[in-house]
Short mmCIF file of C-alpha atoms in Angstrom, two decimals:
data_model
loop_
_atom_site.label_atom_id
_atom_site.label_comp_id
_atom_site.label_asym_id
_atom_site.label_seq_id
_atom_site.Cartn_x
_atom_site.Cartn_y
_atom_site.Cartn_z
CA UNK A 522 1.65 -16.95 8.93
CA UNK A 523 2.63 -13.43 10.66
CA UNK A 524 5.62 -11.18 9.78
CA UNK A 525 7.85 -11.24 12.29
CA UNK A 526 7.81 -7.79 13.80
CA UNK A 527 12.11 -7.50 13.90
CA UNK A 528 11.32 -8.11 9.84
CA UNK A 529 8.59 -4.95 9.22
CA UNK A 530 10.05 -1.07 8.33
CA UNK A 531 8.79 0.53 11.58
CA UNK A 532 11.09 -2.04 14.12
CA UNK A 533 13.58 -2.28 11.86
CA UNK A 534 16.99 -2.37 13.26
CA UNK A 535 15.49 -3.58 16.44
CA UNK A 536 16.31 -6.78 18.54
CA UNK A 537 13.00 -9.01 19.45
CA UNK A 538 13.62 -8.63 22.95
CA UNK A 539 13.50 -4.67 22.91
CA UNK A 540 10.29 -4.78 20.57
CA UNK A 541 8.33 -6.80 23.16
CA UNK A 542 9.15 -4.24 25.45
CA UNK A 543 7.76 -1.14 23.31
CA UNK A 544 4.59 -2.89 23.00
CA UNK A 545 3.51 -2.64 25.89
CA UNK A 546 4.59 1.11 26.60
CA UNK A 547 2.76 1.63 23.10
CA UNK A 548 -0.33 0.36 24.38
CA UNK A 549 -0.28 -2.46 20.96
CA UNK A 550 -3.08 -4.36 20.69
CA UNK A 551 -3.57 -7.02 17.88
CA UNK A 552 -7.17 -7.12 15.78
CA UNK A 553 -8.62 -9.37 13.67
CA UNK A 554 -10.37 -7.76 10.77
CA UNK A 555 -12.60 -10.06 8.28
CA UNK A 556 -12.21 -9.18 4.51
CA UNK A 557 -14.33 -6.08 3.25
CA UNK A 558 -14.16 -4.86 7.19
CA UNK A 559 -13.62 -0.98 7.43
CA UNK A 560 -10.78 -0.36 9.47
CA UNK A 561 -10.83 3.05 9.98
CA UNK A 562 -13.71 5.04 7.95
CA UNK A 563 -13.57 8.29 6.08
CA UNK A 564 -14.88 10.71 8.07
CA UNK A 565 -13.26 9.66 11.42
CA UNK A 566 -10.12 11.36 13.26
CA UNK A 567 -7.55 8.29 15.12
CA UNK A 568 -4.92 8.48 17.22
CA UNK A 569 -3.78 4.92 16.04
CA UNK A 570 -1.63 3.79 13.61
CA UNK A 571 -1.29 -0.07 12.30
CA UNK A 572 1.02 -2.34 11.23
CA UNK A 573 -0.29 -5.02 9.25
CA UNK A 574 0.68 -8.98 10.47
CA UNK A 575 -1.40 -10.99 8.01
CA UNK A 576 -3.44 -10.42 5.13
CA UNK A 577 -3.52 -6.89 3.09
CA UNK A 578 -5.03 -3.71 3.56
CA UNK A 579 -6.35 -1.10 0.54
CA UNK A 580 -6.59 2.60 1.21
CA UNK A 581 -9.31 4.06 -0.84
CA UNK A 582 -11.17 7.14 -1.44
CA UNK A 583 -14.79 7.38 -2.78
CA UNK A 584 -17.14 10.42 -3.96
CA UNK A 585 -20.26 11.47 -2.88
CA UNK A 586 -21.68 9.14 -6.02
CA UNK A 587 -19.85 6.14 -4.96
CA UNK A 588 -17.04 5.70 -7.03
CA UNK A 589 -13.86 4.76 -5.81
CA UNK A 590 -9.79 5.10 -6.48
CA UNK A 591 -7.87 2.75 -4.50
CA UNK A 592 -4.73 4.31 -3.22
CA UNK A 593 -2.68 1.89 -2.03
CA UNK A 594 -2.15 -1.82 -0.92
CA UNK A 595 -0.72 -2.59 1.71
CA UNK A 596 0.49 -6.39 3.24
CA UNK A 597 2.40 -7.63 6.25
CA UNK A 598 4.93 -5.67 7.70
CA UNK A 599 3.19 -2.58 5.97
CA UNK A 600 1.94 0.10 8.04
CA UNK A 601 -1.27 2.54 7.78
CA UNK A 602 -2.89 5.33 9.19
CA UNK A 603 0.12 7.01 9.95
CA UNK A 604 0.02 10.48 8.11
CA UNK A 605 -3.57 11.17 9.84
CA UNK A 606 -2.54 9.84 13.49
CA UNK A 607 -0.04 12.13 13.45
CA UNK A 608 -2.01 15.16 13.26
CA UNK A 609 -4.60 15.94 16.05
CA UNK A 610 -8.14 15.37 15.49
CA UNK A 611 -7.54 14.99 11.19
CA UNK A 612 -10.64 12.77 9.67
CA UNK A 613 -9.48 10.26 7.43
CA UNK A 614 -10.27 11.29 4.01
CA UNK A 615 -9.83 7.58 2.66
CA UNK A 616 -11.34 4.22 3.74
CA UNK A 617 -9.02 1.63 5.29
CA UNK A 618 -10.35 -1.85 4.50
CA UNK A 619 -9.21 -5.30 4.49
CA UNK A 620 -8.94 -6.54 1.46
CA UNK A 621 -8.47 -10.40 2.64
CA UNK A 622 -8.74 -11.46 6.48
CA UNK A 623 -6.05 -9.27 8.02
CA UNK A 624 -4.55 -9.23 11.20
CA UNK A 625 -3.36 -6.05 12.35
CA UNK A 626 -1.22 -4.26 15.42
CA UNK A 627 -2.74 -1.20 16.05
CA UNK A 628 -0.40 1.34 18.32
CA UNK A 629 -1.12 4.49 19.79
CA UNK A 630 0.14 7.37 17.72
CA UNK A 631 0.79 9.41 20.98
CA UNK A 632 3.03 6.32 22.63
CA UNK A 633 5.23 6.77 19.66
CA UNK A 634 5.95 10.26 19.50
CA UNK A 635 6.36 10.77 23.32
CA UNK A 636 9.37 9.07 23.61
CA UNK A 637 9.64 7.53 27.40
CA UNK A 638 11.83 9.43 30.30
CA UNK A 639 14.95 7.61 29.86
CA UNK A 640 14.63 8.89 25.75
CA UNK A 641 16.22 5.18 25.19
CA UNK A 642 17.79 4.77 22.01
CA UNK A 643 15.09 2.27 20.68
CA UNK A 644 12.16 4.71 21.11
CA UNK A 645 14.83 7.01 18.71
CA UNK A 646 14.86 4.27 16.59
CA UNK A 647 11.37 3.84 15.94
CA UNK A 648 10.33 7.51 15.63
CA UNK A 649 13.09 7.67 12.49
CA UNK A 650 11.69 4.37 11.15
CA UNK A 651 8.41 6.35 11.38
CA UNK A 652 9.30 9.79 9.50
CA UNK A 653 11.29 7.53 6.33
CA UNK A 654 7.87 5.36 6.25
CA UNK A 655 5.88 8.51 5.70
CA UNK A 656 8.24 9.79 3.28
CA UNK A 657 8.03 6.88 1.42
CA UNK A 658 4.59 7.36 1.47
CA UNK A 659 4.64 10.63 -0.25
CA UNK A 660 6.75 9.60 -2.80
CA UNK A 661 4.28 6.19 -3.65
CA UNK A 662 1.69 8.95 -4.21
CA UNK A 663 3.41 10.87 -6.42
CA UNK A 664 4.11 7.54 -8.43
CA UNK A 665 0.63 7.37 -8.45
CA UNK A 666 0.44 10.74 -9.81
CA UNK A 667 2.63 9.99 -12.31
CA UNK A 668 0.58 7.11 -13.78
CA UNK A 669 -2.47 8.18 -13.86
CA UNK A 670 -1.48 11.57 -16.25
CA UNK A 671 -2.27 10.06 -19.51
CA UNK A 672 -5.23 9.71 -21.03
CA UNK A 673 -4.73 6.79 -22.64
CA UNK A 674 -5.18 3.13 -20.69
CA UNK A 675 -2.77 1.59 -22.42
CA UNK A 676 0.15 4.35 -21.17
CA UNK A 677 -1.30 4.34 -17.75
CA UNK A 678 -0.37 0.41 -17.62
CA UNK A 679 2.52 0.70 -19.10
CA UNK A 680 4.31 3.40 -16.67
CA UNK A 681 2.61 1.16 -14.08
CA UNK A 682 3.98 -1.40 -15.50
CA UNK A 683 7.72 -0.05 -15.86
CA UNK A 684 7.29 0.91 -12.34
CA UNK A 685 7.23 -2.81 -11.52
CA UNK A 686 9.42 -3.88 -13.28
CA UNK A 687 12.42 -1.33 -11.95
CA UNK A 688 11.54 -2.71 -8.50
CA UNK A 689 11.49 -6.37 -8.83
CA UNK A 690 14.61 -5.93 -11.88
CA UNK A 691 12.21 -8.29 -13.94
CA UNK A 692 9.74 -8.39 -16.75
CA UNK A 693 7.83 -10.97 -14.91
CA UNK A 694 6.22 -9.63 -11.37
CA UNK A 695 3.25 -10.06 -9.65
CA UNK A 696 1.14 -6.92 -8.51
CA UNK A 697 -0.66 -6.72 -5.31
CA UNK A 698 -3.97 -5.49 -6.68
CA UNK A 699 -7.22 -7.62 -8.20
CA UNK A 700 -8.55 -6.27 -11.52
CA UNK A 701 -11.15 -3.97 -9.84
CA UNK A 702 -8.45 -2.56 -7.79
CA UNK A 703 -6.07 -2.04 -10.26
CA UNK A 704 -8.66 0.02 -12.03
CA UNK A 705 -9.27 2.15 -9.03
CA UNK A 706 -5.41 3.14 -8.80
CA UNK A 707 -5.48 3.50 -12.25
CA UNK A 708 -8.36 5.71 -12.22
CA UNK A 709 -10.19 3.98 -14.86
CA UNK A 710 -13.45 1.88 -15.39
CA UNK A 711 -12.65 -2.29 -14.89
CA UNK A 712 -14.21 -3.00 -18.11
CA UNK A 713 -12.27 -0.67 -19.80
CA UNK A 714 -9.28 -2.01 -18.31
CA UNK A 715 -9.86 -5.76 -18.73
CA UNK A 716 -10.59 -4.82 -22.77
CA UNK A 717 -6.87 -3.13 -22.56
CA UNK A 718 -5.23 -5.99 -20.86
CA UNK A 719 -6.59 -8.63 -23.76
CA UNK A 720 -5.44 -6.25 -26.47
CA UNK A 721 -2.27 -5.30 -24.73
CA UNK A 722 -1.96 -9.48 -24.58
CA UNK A 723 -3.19 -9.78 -28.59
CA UNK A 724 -0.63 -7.09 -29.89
CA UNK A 725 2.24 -9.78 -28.11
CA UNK A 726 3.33 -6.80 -25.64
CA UNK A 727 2.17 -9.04 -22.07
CA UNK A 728 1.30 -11.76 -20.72
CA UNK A 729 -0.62 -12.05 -17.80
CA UNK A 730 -2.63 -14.45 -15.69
CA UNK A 731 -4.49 -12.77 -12.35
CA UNK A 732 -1.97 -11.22 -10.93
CA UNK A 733 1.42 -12.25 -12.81
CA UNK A 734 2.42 -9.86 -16.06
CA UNK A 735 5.26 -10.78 -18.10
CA UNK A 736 5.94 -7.85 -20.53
CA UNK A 737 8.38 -7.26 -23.78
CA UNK A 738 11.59 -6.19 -23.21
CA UNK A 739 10.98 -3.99 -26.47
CA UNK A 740 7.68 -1.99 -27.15
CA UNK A 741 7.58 -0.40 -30.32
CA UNK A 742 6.34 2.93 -30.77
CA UNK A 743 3.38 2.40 -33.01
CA UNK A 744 2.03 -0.23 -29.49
CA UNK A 745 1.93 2.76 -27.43
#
């Protein structure tokens, strides 16, 4: 099922009737992309951002030997591409893939920050909705900063972890990574992190099963 666009960050505050109306002066088209399908490669400048309708998207980077850190995930009502369509000719320095089937909206960056000649209010509206979306962007980076600064796997999960847990206000979430791509935000190697998990899980501090974690309440200092 598709996100209702009135429902996603960029059209929020927005009535249906006025967000069929943009789409067409945004020049919106709707793609189908089939899991594992590159989006927009590293390498490449676009002038098009997306919001996704169905499915999820993962923003990764890779070296020159092939190894990749996932930097994001992305599902419906999320958008991507953003920070590079907004500056002129900028190659992508990541990969965006699908990580599932996705369907996507794909708008044209320069459609949303010319706003038309009557500057209407709801063209306002959406370049705002724009600049707090890449704001929150920066600040999911720096998270991701923040994670990754220990050496130790086990600490790297666990700020993770707490992470999820002050969003959702539960011990019990679900995360919207796989194991491989938990290890590539994580910045570690999957078999390194799967051992972790099962000790983490032996030492009573989670439980997990795919993608749900339920984690103590209280971790004592000699767990860490």
């Amino acid at each position: 099922m598709q996100i209702n666009l009135a429902n996603t960050r960029l059209f929020r505050g927005m009535e249906p009737s006025d967000i069929e109306e943009m789409l067409g002066c945004l020049h919106a088209k709707e793609h189908a992309f089939q899991k594992g399908e590159i989006i927009f490669p590293e390498g490449v400048a676009t002038e098009q951002i997306g919001v996704v309708l169905s499915g999820r998207v993962i923003i990764e980077m890779g070296d020159v030997w092939g190894n990749n850190s996932v930097l994001s995930s992305i599902g419906p009502g999320g958008v991507f591409a953003e920070a590079y369509a907004c500056v002129p000719g900028e190659p992508l320095m990541v990969n965006v893939t699908a990580a599932e089937d996705t369907r996507a909206l794909l708008l044209n960056i320069r459609r949303v920050l010319e706003p038309c000649a009557n500057v209407c209010p709801r063209h306002v509206r959406l370049v705002r909705n724009l600049l707090t979306l890449c704001s929150e962007k920066n600040l999911q980076l720096s998270r991701r900063v923040l994670h990754t600064g220990s050496k130790s796997i086990r600490k790297r999960l666990l700020s993770y972890f707490s992470e999820c847990i002050k969003r959702t206000g539960s011990y019990s979430f679900d995360i919207p990574y796989n194991r491989q791509q938990l290890a590539d935000y994580l910045s570690v190697e999957r078999s390194a992190l799967s051992n972790e998990l099962s000790l983490m899980q032996r030492d009573g501090l989670i439980r997990y099963e795919k993608n749900h974690f339920d984690v103590m309440e209280q971790i004592e200092t000699q767990h860490l």
